[in-house]
């Protein structure tokens, strides 16, 4: 078994207080703590930027984990691996010895492994009479297991930030396209307005988009672009409303010219479709069935649609989001998976959803598709509802895919789902809904 005394470095490497603190932190492992070493390594890879380690250092950590005989890292078992430099170099894809030592030092400095040097600086194991390990000298994986919770939370937060950044970039791309095409349409159709000035402002905003975009520097630019798009849409809608009176007057004139008070079809429309209808009735019916472009535009406006310039196939909107307090009231179990065991913002909710959807067995592709259709915030709320309902849902991944398909068709809303959970918890809520 491992000894818990402080080990000082062999050779000329000095001992520092920081090294002592890292050793003590590595020993502070709660009893019964276990982790699958490959799942934990995946979390380390996702949290690489926060841990300040390089991809080559992760290659060395991968090689060290292969020397640990079990799949589960456990504080009850020895966590020291003792490979030779030659064997470690082979499993690190043939890395040179000098490069190997440099990246081992990076892992030690990052607090992922710790050195446990022998009296002569060699790595070896001393076994007892029964064949068990009495003492092992090499590299300890205890710091990695001690920081497992911290690393997993950091990886979940980075994954949530990456998802939010992807959503911001998609919104920014759509907004850029909308503004460019709306300005082009306004100029081509001679809509009154200072479109040259708006185009210059648009180009000035685009030039401020940084190459290394992140949530902090991209969100303000997106807000400016969305405000510009809203301003352009308002100008175009105002122009459409100004065109409506003249179109209505021309429609009234055509209606007076086309009306025939002596026609029997005005009083007996059923005769028009009969076999014995007179030829003059059929001619009058065909004349009134012809519709001009202005008639079509007025008919679209009367039916609640937009003008012909902006008419298009209706798109399903994303489900309406609800206040965070309401989500947590209906689904309190999600709070256990937030940073620090609590959820204080929508960002914390999305971070917890990343952890929970993996725990529930929802595939990354199903989760990403739901985020692209419903948005990261609404998807996090759905994951919280699935977690709260527990055993009622046999296949969380299939259930989420079904909700995503319904949301694409505009047939899904979050309100009924949240209210159903609230009614199940408190029957008095049914009287308020």
Short mmCIF file of C-alpha atoms in Angstrom, two decimals, residues 42 353-371 374 379 382-384 386-387 393-402 404:
data_model
loop_
_atom_site.label_atom_id
_atom_site.label_comp_id
_atom_site.label_asym_id
_atom_site.label_seq_id
_atom_site.Cartn_x
_atom_site.Cartn_y
_atom_site.Cartn_z
CA UNK A 42 -12.27 12.57 -21.78
CA UNK A 353 -28.08 19.94 -18.62
CA UNK A 354 -24.81 18.99 -20.34
CA UNK A 355 -23.92 16.77 -17.37
CA UNK A 356 -27.42 15.31 -17.01
CA UNK A 357 -27.97 14.43 -20.66
CA UNK A 358 -24.80 12.32 -20.60
CA UNK A 359 -25.91 10.68 -17.37
CA UNK A 360 -29.31 9.84 -18.91
CA UNK A 361 -27.67 8.26 -21.95
CA UNK A 362 -28.80 10.90 -24.46
CA UNK A 363 -26.45 10.86 -27.45
CA UNK A 364 -24.52 14.04 -28.29
CA UNK A 365 -26.14 14.15 -31.74
CA UNK A 366 -29.66 14.12 -30.25
CA UNK A 367 -28.73 16.86 -27.78
CA UNK A 368 -27.09 19.07 -30.43
CA UNK A 369 -30.07 18.63 -32.78
CA UNK A 370 -32.45 19.67 -29.98
CA UNK A 371 -30.31 22.74 -29.25
CA UNK A 374 -35.33 24.60 -29.69
CA UNK A 379 -33.31 22.22 -24.43
CA UNK A 382 -36.57 19.84 -21.42
CA UNK A 383 -33.62 17.88 -19.98
CA UNK A 384 -34.62 19.10 -16.49
CA UNK A 386 -36.96 14.48 -18.32
CA UNK A 387 -34.76 14.14 -15.21
CA UNK A 393 -39.49 7.82 -19.50
CA UNK A 394 -37.86 4.57 -20.62
CA UNK A 395 -35.75 6.06 -23.42
CA UNK A 396 -34.71 9.67 -22.71
CA UNK A 397 -32.79 9.92 -25.99
CA UNK A 398 -35.72 8.76 -28.13
CA UNK A 399 -38.10 10.98 -26.17
CA UNK A 400 -35.89 14.03 -26.79
CA UNK A 401 -35.66 13.25 -30.52
CA UNK A 402 -39.47 12.98 -30.70
CA UNK A 404 -37.33 17.85 -31.40
#
